Amino acid sequence: MTSPWIEIWLEAGREGQVFTYANDPETPAGIGDLVRVRLQGRPHSGLVVGGLDQLPASLSGKTIQPIHGVWQRAAVDAQWRALLEEVAAMCHTSLFKTLKSALPPGWLGQRTQSARRGSRPIWLVEPSAASRPGTSLPPRQQQLLDHLERQTAPVPLRDLCGVGGFSRAVLKGLEDKGLVRRRQGALHELPQPGLDGPCWPALSDAQATAVQALGAAEPGAAFLLWGVTGAGKTEVYLRAVAQALAAGHGSLLLTPEIGLIPQLLDRARERFGERVLEFHSGLSEGARVATWRRCLEPGPVVVVGTRSAIFLPMARLGLIVLDEEHDTSYKQDSPMPCYHARDVARLRARSSGARLVLGSATPSLESWLACQGASASTRLLRLPERIGARPLPAVRVIDMRHELADGHRRLLSRALMGRLEQLQEKGEQAVVLVPRRGYRAFLSCRSCGEAVLCPHCDVALTVHRSKGGQEWLRCHWCDHRAEVGDRCGHCGSTAFKPFGAGTQRVMEQLAAELEGLRLLRFDRDTTRGRDGHRRLLERFAQGEADVLVGTQMLAKGMDLPRVTLAAVLAADGLLHRPDLRSSEQCLQLLLQLAGRAGRGERPGEVLVQTYSPDHPVIRHLVDGRYEQFLAEEIQLRRQAALVPFSRACLLRLSGPSASGTATAAAVLAERIRSGVEVAGWLLIGPAPAPVARVAGKSRWQLLLHGPADPSGSGGLPLPSEAVLRQGLPPGVGLAIDPDPLTL
């Protein structure tokens, strides 16, 4: 029976409030629906959380506003809401804020979308009942008709015109003759994918063992798929997806960066066609809403996405894959909730019964620890060799101190220059990693030594240069831009000296010193816009350039068979970061970059330029003994009681003035100190954040450090977010970041 009145959770205050509205008797809303209403004259979307058969006394005699329609049926079911409640508790924030973050933009809160957009229709093609003509058909039309008649189910239009290779003109020719018909279909009508054909290559023994283990696993089981670069982890993922689809279950395939989406998306669509969807911030708002709605429809789907896709409402979820699971991009640090997609994936796998696969060539220390001991929560699967038993690339370290002593003061070592000179002759390609984008790292005054800083942030402005040689300054934190001045703002001197080199500067030097070498730049400046990553990588894969110069994006999972050389410039900037995880993250990055070389028929080579050739990270890179590095790192952290053998939490405060924000941080510290210390935790600070000012706002932080599992609950010794905010002055914001990846 439909309730005449419903309770709707709306955005009013930080935690939201529940208001009573009159239900629509013709198209009534139910619990879990998102509805359109007006609150104080403004359009809002809210979540139905309850029904009322009679009004409470407090509302008796008052006019109850009606809802204006249902925005999305069954948007939030009980299981999905329970997951969000767990995430909210884990991230020490409110359920309302977590729910709003998990839903598509504009679905909860003040309405911003002007029109409802449904999911993209699925068009199916099938032979009609008409008899074949007496005259012969053109060859391609005949081939298409024969293909359709061999199928046991209608064929998705997208598959015909994509994988099938038939043009829309061929299809229209058959439609005009009345031999085939096109109709709108549903997910449950799509054919089940087979495991034969050219797009399903033979598996290695290790791959076959991994696929068999995944297929036989108990619901909710977790696996770490540790495969060297080029070992075929993606093929294992796709086989596991096929297993899930055969059982009527959907799959989530997550990657850490948008730049990795196109390659995985193309391979998934080659196997599973119309069932494959994408979800990430590079899509338009309407496209993300369409994917979200498709996940609510009956029939299993395969979603390829980034971190935020972990919240998609897939009712029959059978598989969750986190590729490159070690990558720090899986952790959200702003805005709240500050969740790690790997932790949410574990929660979701347990609650839904989905199998969880964490894949990496350089697993995180946390995931590796989860595989250890008799009570291990994760099972280890290994892919120890590259496909075809191809060798891993040899690593060669270039000691830049010797280059300097020999009078070679250039950015590129002689060994690297010599190797690059051979690329075109051999028909090979190279990738060159530069720690930062831009032209120069910063400008400094030779007279007083002051760097040119951003007026809104405590960071140096980066020098950028156009193709015409015009230079400007840009802040990579707040995007402030300025002209390159002719006088120092501190002392008035005209003596400026640029320091460091970015991707633009490296491109310029390569072009000047190696004439004829074709270059492409791969960083955030060159991959903007929809499909920017895909277009640039396709150009490189098609042989339009010999060298791809880029930032850390280069190292992440790309498969480029003609690349035989991977080079790292200025590795020291990566080695000496003042952070607990700097060694782990640096070695992961360098090993991942090394894995880009030698994935085809020709062997690969890695050149690393550094002034610290004896650094432990460089030693492990040369030896390729990542497991030994993990063992040593675990021992060091266990002895020092550092994460993951303890826990940390950052409280970040930001405000318009340094003194006001510092005072607010100090007051907050005193409010929580006793509770923190009683729980056996340590409170450090307040102290300025590493970058103490961003976009004009001062930033301070408190660090909490304590046992990994206090009181057996795993919670933080803090009052609720609402209580923490109560004592803060107006204009001072607070972010709670449990288990931060950077301290």
XYZ file of C-alpha atoms in Angstrom:
743
model
C 0.000 0.000 0.000
C 1.306 3.447 -0.936
C 1.848 5.929 1.869
C 0.039 9.261 1.365
C 2.985 11.139 2.901
C 6.686 10.428 2.573
C 9.798 11.524 4.430
C 12.511 12.920 2.168
C 16.153 13.516 3.055
C 17.203 16.872 1.581
C 20.349 18.951 1.544
C 19.831 21.332 4.451
C 22.955 21.842 6.519
C 26.019 19.618 6.370
C 24.191 16.485 7.499
C 20.955 17.021 5.581
C 17.477 17.052 7.128
C 14.335 14.975 6.705
C 11.177 16.797 5.575
C 7.650 15.533 5.027
C 5.953 15.871 1.620
C 2.707 14.655 0.113
C 3.107 11.647 -2.156
C 1.812 11.655 -5.722
C -1.244 9.335 -5.838
C -0.876 8.736 -9.592
C 2.872 8.033 -9.713
C 3.743 7.447 -6.063
C 7.338 7.366 -4.807
C 8.723 4.659 -2.567
C 11.648 4.242 -0.195
C 14.940 4.478 -2.090
C 13.552 6.676 -4.875
C 15.034 10.068 -5.706
C 12.321 12.684 -6.108
C 11.985 16.299 -7.212
C 10.638 18.776 -4.662
C 10.868 22.448 -3.746
C 12.501 23.630 -0.513
C 12.182 27.310 0.366
C 11.155 27.965 -3.204
C 14.201 26.304 -4.756
C 14.240 23.027 -6.725
C 15.895 20.125 -4.912
C 16.401 16.409 -5.373
C 15.935 14.288 -2.289
C 15.951 10.668 -1.174
C 12.781 9.006 0.105
C 13.679 7.390 3.442
C 10.272 6.590 4.895
C 6.495 6.618 4.507
C 3.746 7.952 6.766
C 0.140 6.756 6.923
C -0.780 9.692 9.122
C 0.820 13.029 9.894
C 2.483 13.658 13.257
C 0.794 16.134 15.582
C 3.455 18.761 14.888
C 2.309 18.939 11.245
C -1.422 18.712 11.868
C -3.317 21.509 10.134
C -0.293 22.608 8.085
C -0.133 22.622 4.298
C 2.061 19.762 3.097
C 3.783 20.441 -0.222
C 3.579 17.720 -2.872
C 6.521 16.115 -4.636
C 6.999 17.184 -8.253
C 7.877 13.775 -9.635
C 10.253 10.851 -9.352
C 13.752 11.551 -10.634
C 15.090 7.988 -10.351
C 13.320 4.857 -9.185
C 15.112 2.521 -6.755
C 18.259 4.642 -6.784
C 19.330 3.468 -3.320
C 18.585 -0.094 -2.226
C 19.190 -1.464 1.260
C 22.453 -3.275 0.422
C 23.963 -0.270 -1.338
C 22.988 2.041 1.511
C 24.553 -0.365 4.019
C 27.806 -0.187 2.031
C 27.747 3.613 2.174
C 27.118 3.504 5.910
C 30.267 1.401 6.300
C 32.248 3.801 4.116
C 30.977 6.796 6.104
C 32.054 5.158 9.363
C 35.439 4.173 7.900
C 36.052 7.719 6.640
C 34.673 9.360 9.790
C 32.110 11.449 7.971
C 28.344 11.640 7.610
C 26.188 9.243 5.611
C 24.596 12.194 3.791
C 27.965 13.490 2.571
C 28.993 9.973 1.517
C 25.702 9.390 -0.285
C 25.968 12.703 -2.123
C 29.526 11.865 -3.188
C 28.529 8.405 -4.446
C 25.524 9.572 -6.490
C 25.961 11.363 -9.836
C 26.423 15.162 -9.620
C 23.173 17.002 -9.014
C 21.177 13.939 -7.995
C 21.050 14.882 -4.320
C 20.817 18.523 -3.330
C 19.841 21.679 -5.187
C 18.886 20.748 -8.723
C 21.328 21.740 -11.445
C 20.255 19.452 -14.291
C 17.613 20.899 -16.587
C 16.455 17.709 -18.268
C 16.215 14.033 -17.467
C 18.517 11.899 -19.547
C 17.947 8.197 -19.804
C 20.530 5.555 -20.535
C 21.723 5.173 -24.115
C 19.415 2.782 -25.990
C 20.696 -0.606 -27.141
C 19.928 -1.213 -30.811
C 19.656 -4.803 -31.949
C 19.754 -6.108 -35.520
C 18.157 -9.356 -36.691
C 16.953 -10.935 -39.973
C 13.388 -10.099 -40.915
C 10.712 -12.629 -41.892
C 10.890 -11.510 -45.521
C 12.063 -14.064 -48.074
C 15.397 -13.627 -49.790
C 15.392 -11.849 -53.148
C 15.846 -13.836 -56.342
C 18.727 -11.622 -57.454
C 22.119 -11.755 -55.802
C 23.083 -9.194 -53.183
C 26.286 -7.108 -53.136
C 29.079 -9.125 -51.416
C 29.152 -7.180 -48.128
C 25.375 -7.217 -47.802
C 25.391 -10.974 -48.414
C 28.108 -11.461 -45.802
C 26.178 -9.422 -43.245
C 22.924 -11.282 -43.906
C 24.695 -14.666 -43.635
C 26.320 -13.525 -40.380
C 22.981 -12.498 -38.865
C 21.280 -15.734 -39.881
C 24.002 -17.810 -38.196
C 23.345 -16.112 -34.839
C 20.970 -17.543 -32.252
C 20.072 -14.094 -30.892
C 19.808 -10.521 -32.207
C 23.192 -8.830 -32.677
C 23.956 -5.418 -31.106
C 24.378 -2.712 -33.749
C 27.531 -1.532 -32.016
C 29.129 -4.965 -32.406
C 28.280 -5.156 -36.099
C 29.777 -1.765 -36.881
C 32.704 -2.143 -34.475
C 34.185 -5.605 -34.044
C 32.218 -6.977 -37.022
C 33.552 -4.326 -39.367
C 30.292 -3.825 -41.271
C 29.488 -0.243 -42.250
C 26.168 1.407 -41.507
C 25.688 1.834 -45.277
C 25.744 -1.958 -45.741
C 23.203 -2.358 -42.955
C 20.945 0.349 -44.386
C 21.036 -1.357 -47.785
C 19.610 -4.528 -46.231
C 17.069 -2.523 -44.231
C 15.855 -0.784 -47.372
C 15.332 -4.203 -48.982
C 13.348 -5.346 -45.936
C 15.778 -8.215 -45.212
C 16.832 -7.105 -41.730
C 15.248 -5.013 -39.031
C 16.670 -2.820 -36.338
C 14.908 -2.502 -32.978
C 15.558 -1.185 -29.513
C 16.438 -3.931 -27.048
C 17.440 -4.577 -23.462
C 20.526 -5.889 -21.711
C 19.046 -9.302 -21.002
C 18.636 -9.887 -24.766
C 22.346 -9.514 -25.505
C 24.142 -12.748 -26.446
C 26.467 -14.326 -23.925
C 30.142 -13.937 -24.873
C 31.907 -17.098 -26.002
C 35.476 -18.089 -25.230
C 36.606 -18.769 -28.754
C 37.689 -16.703 -31.750
C 40.806 -14.650 -32.502
C 40.197 -12.186 -29.667
C 40.654 -14.972 -27.092
C 44.351 -15.925 -27.211
C 45.762 -19.073 -25.678
C 46.693 -18.782 -22.020
C 50.057 -19.474 -20.475
C 50.155 -22.122 -17.742
C 50.333 -19.434 -15.052
C 47.414 -17.525 -16.569
C 45.326 -20.693 -16.828
C 46.051 -21.518 -13.175
C 44.995 -18.025 -12.102
C 41.771 -18.129 -14.142
C 40.904 -21.548 -12.722
C 41.517 -20.312 -9.158
C 39.272 -17.300 -9.689
C 36.500 -19.431 -11.152
C 36.596 -21.894 -8.250
C 36.818 -19.272 -5.498
C 34.206 -18.774 -2.823
C 31.984 -15.674 -3.121
C 33.705 -12.662 -1.555
C 37.219 -14.128 -1.894
C 40.112 -11.691 -2.441
C 43.184 -12.281 -4.614
C 46.438 -10.467 -5.277
C 47.442 -11.130 -8.888
C 51.171 -10.400 -8.871
C 52.420 -10.487 -12.426
C 55.589 -8.992 -13.837
C 55.030 -6.263 -16.414
C 53.888 -7.851 -19.667
C 52.797 -11.124 -18.022
C 49.202 -10.869 -19.264
C 47.255 -9.729 -16.214
C 44.620 -8.046 -18.391
C 43.849 -11.346 -20.116
C 43.212 -12.927 -16.719
C 40.851 -10.072 -15.859
C 38.889 -10.551 -19.078
C 38.557 -14.309 -18.536
C 37.261 -13.629 -15.023
C 34.755 -11.142 -16.477
C 33.550 -13.844 -18.914
C 33.080 -16.228 -15.978
C 31.027 -13.617 -14.119
C 28.849 -12.844 -17.157
C 28.186 -16.553 -17.708
C 26.853 -16.667 -14.141
C 24.671 -13.604 -14.776
C 26.868 -11.257 -12.754
C 28.332 -7.851 -13.587
C 31.950 -6.735 -13.254
C 33.853 -3.605 -12.273
C 37.263 -3.064 -13.890
C 39.020 -0.130 -12.221
C 42.162 1.695 -13.317
C 43.933 4.464 -11.384
C 44.069 7.021 -14.220
C 41.816 8.187 -17.046
C 44.792 7.696 -19.378
C 44.567 3.926 -18.887
C 40.844 3.743 -19.667
C 41.010 3.670 -23.522
C 43.288 0.617 -23.771
C 41.302 -1.470 -21.280
C 37.979 -0.234 -22.656
C 38.881 -1.243 -26.208
C 39.959 -4.729 -25.141
C 36.821 -5.234 -23.064
C 34.525 -4.055 -25.866
C 36.284 -6.377 -28.303
C 35.217 -9.295 -26.089
C 31.904 -8.179 -24.565
C 30.567 -5.555 -26.964
C 27.484 -3.619 -25.923
C 27.652 -4.763 -22.313
C 30.757 -2.621 -21.675
C 30.281 0.848 -20.181
C 32.723 3.495 -18.960
C 32.587 5.784 -15.934
C 35.104 8.482 -15.003
C 35.433 12.258 -14.599
C 36.514 12.691 -18.217
C 32.956 11.938 -19.358
C 30.239 14.551 -19.555
C 27.784 14.683 -16.686
C 25.072 13.258 -18.938
C 27.253 10.326 -19.990
C 28.007 9.457 -16.368
C 24.313 9.609 -15.512
C 23.556 7.306 -18.455
C 26.067 4.729 -17.172
C 24.690 5.017 -13.650
C 21.157 4.368 -14.890
C 22.246 1.453 -17.064
C 23.698 -0.197 -13.949
C 20.248 -0.069 -12.347
C 18.624 -1.899 -15.257
C 18.292 -5.704 -15.364
C 21.072 -7.635 -17.065
C 24.798 -7.805 -16.191
C 27.173 -5.112 -17.431
C 30.931 -4.591 -17.426
C 32.065 -1.142 -16.268
C 35.558 0.188 -16.959
C 36.246 3.181 -14.741
C 38.387 5.037 -12.279
C 38.135 5.283 -8.495
C 34.605 6.737 -8.309
C 33.147 3.788 -10.257
C 33.460 1.651 -7.121
C 30.147 3.183 -5.965
C 28.089 2.258 -9.059
C 24.858 0.490 -8.012
C 25.366 -2.927 -9.617
C 22.907 -5.265 -7.936
C 24.401 -8.595 -9.100
C 28.081 -7.772 -8.826
C 30.304 -10.812 -9.353
C 33.798 -9.379 -9.906
C 35.799 -6.311 -8.835
C 39.239 -5.725 -10.367
C 41.675 -3.014 -9.300
C 44.412 -2.902 -11.912
C 47.679 -1.290 -10.721
C 46.280 -1.635 -7.211
C 49.395 -0.037 -5.698
C 48.711 3.317 -7.348
C 48.091 6.259 -5.014
C 45.395 7.643 -7.343
C 42.972 5.137 -5.799
C 43.014 7.269 -2.621
C 40.798 10.336 -2.482
C 42.114 13.107 -0.246
C 39.627 15.819 -1.228
C 36.727 16.335 -0.905
C 35.432 14.147 1.908
C 34.858 11.235 2.210
C 38.600 10.533 1.952
C 38.247 6.893 0.936
C 40.628 4.412 -0.661
C 38.957 2.510 -3.508
C 40.809 -0.656 -2.468
C 39.261 -0.519 1.019
C 35.792 0.160 -0.391
C 36.282 -2.715 -2.834
C 37.041 -5.089 0.058
C 33.883 -3.959 1.871
C 31.820 -4.326 -1.266
C 33.220 -7.744 -2.164
C 32.370 -9.073 1.287
C 28.830 -7.656 1.275
C 27.943 -8.613 -2.318
C 29.849 -11.892 -2.638
C 31.893 -10.533 -5.557
C 35.396 -11.868 -6.109
C 38.066 -9.197 -5.664
C 41.228 -9.160 -7.796
C 44.048 -6.745 -6.960
C 46.489 -6.735 -9.852
C 49.990 -5.270 -9.973
C 53.584 -5.870 -10.966
C 54.608 -3.893 -7.861
C 52.013 -4.630 -5.155
C 51.479 -2.236 -2.294
C 53.001 -3.211 0.995
C 49.499 -3.428 2.518
C 48.248 -5.899 -0.094
C 51.395 -7.995 0.192
C 50.988 -8.166 3.975
C 47.368 -9.307 3.528
C 48.715 -12.442 1.779
C 51.020 -13.438 4.626
C 50.434 -15.876 7.439
C 47.919 -18.559 8.234
C 45.118 -16.011 8.681
C 45.785 -14.259 5.373
C 42.702 -12.477 4.017
C 44.019 -12.448 0.440
C 45.281 -15.289 -1.737
C 48.394 -14.731 -3.840
C 48.390 -15.674 -7.532
C 51.630 -15.229 -9.482
C 52.410 -14.607 -13.140
C 56.214 -14.854 -12.937
C 57.065 -14.549 -16.645
C 56.201 -12.301 -19.543
C 54.036 -13.621 -22.358
C 56.165 -15.667 -24.733
C 58.912 -15.901 -22.072
C 60.219 -12.497 -23.215
C 63.018 -11.249 -20.945
C 62.567 -8.318 -18.612
C 64.561 -5.249 -19.716
C 68.093 -4.764 -18.471
C 68.581 -1.707 -16.232
C 71.574 0.562 -16.766
C 72.344 3.313 -14.258
C 74.027 6.484 -15.548
C 76.063 8.184 -12.795
C 75.607 11.863 -13.587
C 78.506 12.741 -11.258
C 80.863 11.165 -13.794
C 79.169 13.081 -16.597
C 79.762 16.299 -14.674
C 83.383 15.418 -13.897
C 83.986 14.775 -17.598
C 82.699 18.233 -18.477
C 79.330 17.036 -19.826
C 76.840 19.420 -18.202
C 73.838 18.727 -20.402
C 70.476 17.453 -19.252
C 70.778 14.291 -21.339
C 73.691 11.945 -20.700
C 75.946 10.816 -23.526
C 74.737 7.225 -23.142
C 71.116 8.257 -23.515
C 71.873 10.495 -26.498
C 73.703 7.649 -28.226
C 70.844 5.246 -27.621
C 68.225 7.681 -28.909
C 70.248 8.275 -32.081
C 69.769 4.601 -33.004
C 65.972 4.526 -32.720
C 65.010 5.481 -36.254
C 67.647 3.261 -37.832
C 66.339 0.260 -35.880
C 62.650 1.153 -36.239
C 62.208 1.330 -32.459
C 60.571 3.732 -30.032
C 61.410 5.127 -26.584
C 59.630 6.649 -23.604
C 61.385 9.290 -21.496
C 60.097 10.117 -18.014
C 60.567 13.658 -16.700
C 59.490 14.326 -13.087
C 57.489 17.450 -13.924
C 55.670 19.151 -16.771
C 56.281 22.671 -18.050
C 59.468 24.223 -19.415
C 61.448 25.051 -16.286
C 60.763 24.083 -12.676
C 61.022 27.681 -11.437
C 62.696 31.081 -11.845
C 65.094 32.412 -9.239
C 66.734 35.802 -8.791
C 70.519 35.573 -9.038
C 70.961 38.621 -6.806
C 68.894 37.688 -3.736
C 68.077 34.029 -4.399
C 64.310 34.463 -4.129
C 62.182 32.172 -6.298
C 59.185 33.604 -8.143
C 56.234 32.331 -6.105
C 52.536 32.085 -6.792
C 50.756 35.024 -5.106
C 48.034 32.638 -3.873
C 50.069 29.515 -2.935
C 53.370 28.821 -1.204
C 54.866 27.160 -4.281
C 57.145 28.350 -7.065
C 55.569 29.195 -10.405
C 56.518 26.862 -13.253
C 57.802 28.292 -16.515
C 55.815 27.276 -19.603
C 56.666 28.080 -23.206
C 54.545 28.199 -26.367
C 55.670 26.832 -29.731
C 56.500 30.378 -30.763
C 58.922 30.782 -27.853
C 56.709 32.996 -25.696
C 57.081 32.196 -21.984
C 54.653 32.555 -19.096
C 54.404 31.414 -15.487
C 51.809 29.012 -14.156
C 50.891 27.549 -10.768
C 50.170 23.827 -10.878
C 48.140 24.079 -7.649
C 45.615 26.875 -8.310
C 46.263 27.472 -12.057
C 47.243 31.131 -11.533
C 49.044 32.492 -14.604
C 51.373 35.450 -14.938
C 53.813 37.011 -17.365
C 57.534 36.493 -16.947
C 58.597 39.809 -15.412
C 61.876 41.628 -16.007
C 62.531 42.562 -12.368
C 62.659 40.629 -9.096
C 59.699 41.509 -6.924
C 61.874 41.148 -3.816
C 65.039 43.149 -4.599
C 64.370 44.728 -7.978
C 67.219 42.949 -9.780
C 66.872 42.011 -13.441
C 69.074 38.920 -13.058
C 66.857 35.859 -13.338
C 68.048 32.289 -13.690
C 65.793 29.355 -14.563
C 66.274 26.085 -12.688
C 65.220 22.515 -13.391
C 63.677 21.111 -16.525
C 60.152 20.038 -17.380
C 58.743 18.069 -20.276
C 58.739 21.115 -22.570
C 62.428 21.831 -21.938
C 63.375 18.199 -22.554
C 61.421 18.238 -25.810
C 63.309 21.359 -26.905
C 66.714 19.870 -26.078
C 65.949 16.610 -27.852
C 64.788 18.473 -30.947
C 67.910 20.658 -30.951
C 70.480 17.919 -30.369
C 68.936 15.038 -32.315
C 67.766 16.491 -35.582
C 65.001 14.536 -37.267
C 63.899 12.719 -34.111
C 60.106 12.805 -33.970
C 58.737 13.712 -30.549
C 55.409 13.679 -28.713
C 54.682 15.066 -25.235
C 52.414 13.126 -22.852
C 51.397 15.109 -19.770
C 48.333 16.866 -18.385
C 48.891 19.849 -20.655
C 48.746 17.768 -23.857
C 46.022 15.265 -22.953
C 43.218 17.639 -22.004
C 39.727 17.165 -23.371
C 37.690 14.097 -24.162
C 39.769 11.214 -25.514
C 42.952 13.294 -25.251
C 44.913 10.334 -23.848
C 43.561 7.968 -26.472
C 44.345 10.230 -29.432
C 47.903 10.907 -28.352
C 48.707 7.269 -27.571
C 47.179 6.146 -30.869
C 49.417 8.571 -32.735
C 52.457 7.169 -30.949
C 51.381 3.541 -31.450
C 50.873 4.216 -35.172
C 54.484 5.340 -35.477
C 54.010 9.107 -35.764
C 56.831 9.683 -33.259
C 60.023 8.002 -32.122
C 60.041 9.289 -28.538
C 57.219 9.890 -26.073
C 58.273 12.390 -23.389
C 56.018 12.524 -20.356
C 55.473 12.652 -16.629
C 54.559 9.786 -14.306
C 51.521 9.012 -16.488
C 53.987 7.213 -18.788
C 54.676 4.450 -16.304
C 51.094 3.349 -15.765
C 50.144 0.189 -17.576
C 50.452 1.167 -21.230
C 51.204 -1.574 -23.745
C 53.399 -0.195 -26.560
C 55.077 -3.129 -28.372
C 57.615 -1.057 -30.354
C 59.103 0.594 -27.261
C 62.538 -0.865 -26.547
C 63.964 1.952 -24.407
C 62.642 3.514 -21.201
C 64.653 6.380 -19.720
C 64.377 8.357 -16.490
C 65.771 11.876 -16.227
C 66.562 13.464 -12.847
C 65.588 10.410 -10.807
C 66.934 12.129 -7.682
C 63.817 14.275 -7.405
C 61.854 11.058 -6.926
C 64.345 9.400 -4.575
C 64.633 12.095 -1.933
C 61.059 13.096 -1.153
C 60.531 13.576 2.619
C 57.743 11.028 2.989
C 57.333 7.677 4.709
C 56.349 5.917 1.490
C 58.822 7.667 -0.815
C 61.070 4.619 -1.332
C 58.136 2.281 -1.984
C 56.438 4.673 -4.408
C 59.662 5.562 -6.219
C 60.624 1.922 -6.787
C 57.089 1.128 -7.962
C 57.234 3.985 -10.453
C 60.654 3.041 -11.813
C 59.812 -0.658 -12.121
C 56.535 0.196 -13.829
C 58.336 2.486 -16.272
C 60.911 -0.230 -16.938
C 58.016 -2.519 -17.799
C 57.061 -0.350 -20.766
C 60.204 -1.500 -22.616
C 60.616 -4.804 -24.438
C 56.959 -5.882 -24.509
C 57.180 -6.758 -28.214
C 59.528 -9.057 -30.087
C 62.671 -7.008 -29.395
C 64.374 -6.911 -25.980
C 64.137 -3.761 -23.892
C 66.560 -1.559 -21.982
C 66.177 0.949 -19.160
C 68.476 3.957 -18.582
C 68.279 5.797 -15.257
C 70.138 9.095 -14.842
C 70.945 9.848 -11.199
C 73.462 11.466 -8.870
C 72.714 8.742 -6.268
C 73.546 5.418 -7.951
C 74.052 3.720 -4.574
C 70.611 4.563 -3.233
C 68.777 1.404 -2.018
C 65.906 2.040 -4.461
C 68.332 2.106 -7.397
C 69.972 -1.079 -6.131
C 66.635 -2.913 -5.979
C 65.694 -1.546 -9.395
C 68.853 -2.963 -10.964
C 68.420 -6.312 -9.230
C 64.688 -6.432 -9.977
C 64.078 -7.920 -6.527
C 60.906 -6.146 -5.520
C 59.887 -8.894 -3.111
C 63.157 -8.485 -1.215
C 62.541 -4.748 -1.018
C 59.094 -5.392 0.487
C 60.598 -7.746 3.075
C 63.170 -5.125 4.110
C 60.582 -2.339 4.162
C 58.219 -4.435 6.297
C 60.983 -5.092 8.797
C 61.871 -1.395 9.037
C 58.282 -0.288 9.521
C 57.491 -3.033 12.024
C 60.511 -2.079 14.151
C 59.534 1.599 14.084
C 55.782 0.890 14.543
C 54.969 2.812 11.380
C 52.011 2.256 9.051
C 50.670 -0.290 8.280
C 51.718 -1.571 11.732
C 50.034 1.520 13.133
C 47.419 3.962 11.900
C 47.492 7.644 11.055
C 44.874 10.290 10.479
C 45.282 13.860 9.247
C 42.952 16.657 10.245
C 43.393 19.377 7.629
C 42.192 22.896 8.322
C 42.023 25.746 5.823
C 40.979 29.350 6.236
C 41.428 32.849 4.857
C 44.070 33.966 7.362
C 47.173 32.202 8.674
C 46.667 33.387 12.264
C 42.968 32.511 12.361
C 43.543 29.055 10.902
C 46.480 28.381 13.237
C 44.393 29.426 16.248
C 41.495 27.223 15.148
C 43.890 24.282 14.766
C 45.340 24.878 18.240
C 41.875 25.075 19.838
C 40.788 21.898 18.054
C 43.936 20.111 19.232
C 43.194 20.943 22.860
C 39.572 19.830 22.500
C 40.503 16.339 21.281
C 43.849 15.801 23.038
C 42.562 13.987 26.129
C 40.411 11.556 24.155
C 43.247 10.838 21.748
C 45.751 10.173 24.544
C 43.334 8.000 26.557
C 42.983 5.774 23.479
C 46.764 5.360 23.342
C 47.227 7.627 20.336
C 49.705 10.455 19.816
C 48.642 13.925 18.682
C 51.270 15.834 16.700
C 50.809 19.488 15.853
C 49.220 21.741 14.876
C 51.723 22.572 12.154
C 51.586 24.239 8.754
C 50.801 21.871 5.891
C 53.712 21.022 3.552
C 52.227 23.573 1.139
C 51.008 26.093 3.688
C 48.904 28.226 1.342
C 46.848 27.207 -1.698
C 44.521 29.465 -3.700
C 44.821 32.155 -1.044
C 43.840 29.898 1.854
C 46.129 29.094 4.770
C 46.461 25.390 5.558
C 47.316 23.778 8.911
C 47.115 20.167 10.008
C 47.001 17.850 12.994
C 48.460 14.353 12.783
C 47.072 11.493 14.852
C 49.202 8.372 15.188
C 48.205 5.253 17.068
C 47.772 1.480 17.200
C 46.507 -0.286 14.115
C 43.396 -1.656 15.829
C 42.438 0.303 18.956
C 39.933 -1.477 21.214
C 39.474 -4.112 18.544
C 37.170 -1.798 16.556
C 39.560 -0.236 14.075
C 37.950 3.210 14.612
C 39.507 6.616 15.223
C 39.595 8.142 18.736
C 37.640 11.178 17.574
C 34.165 12.594 18.113
C 31.900 12.803 15.073
C 32.624 15.145 12.206
C 29.719 17.366 13.266
C 31.132 17.719 16.787
C 34.626 18.445 15.453
C 33.240 21.274 13.332
C 31.215 22.862 16.137
C 34.095 24.837 17.617
C 35.530 26.052 14.318
C 35.129 29.756 13.450
C 33.233 30.761 10.283
C 35.298 30.372 7.125
C 37.614 27.662 8.497
C 37.117 24.321 6.792
C 37.988 20.853 8.075
C 38.844 17.648 6.216
C 39.328 14.308 7.973
C 41.708 12.005 6.103
C 42.069 8.560 7.728
C 45.123 6.557 6.620
C 46.605 9.276 4.384
C 49.134 8.190 1.771
C 51.241 11.337 2.138
C 52.132 12.860 5.492
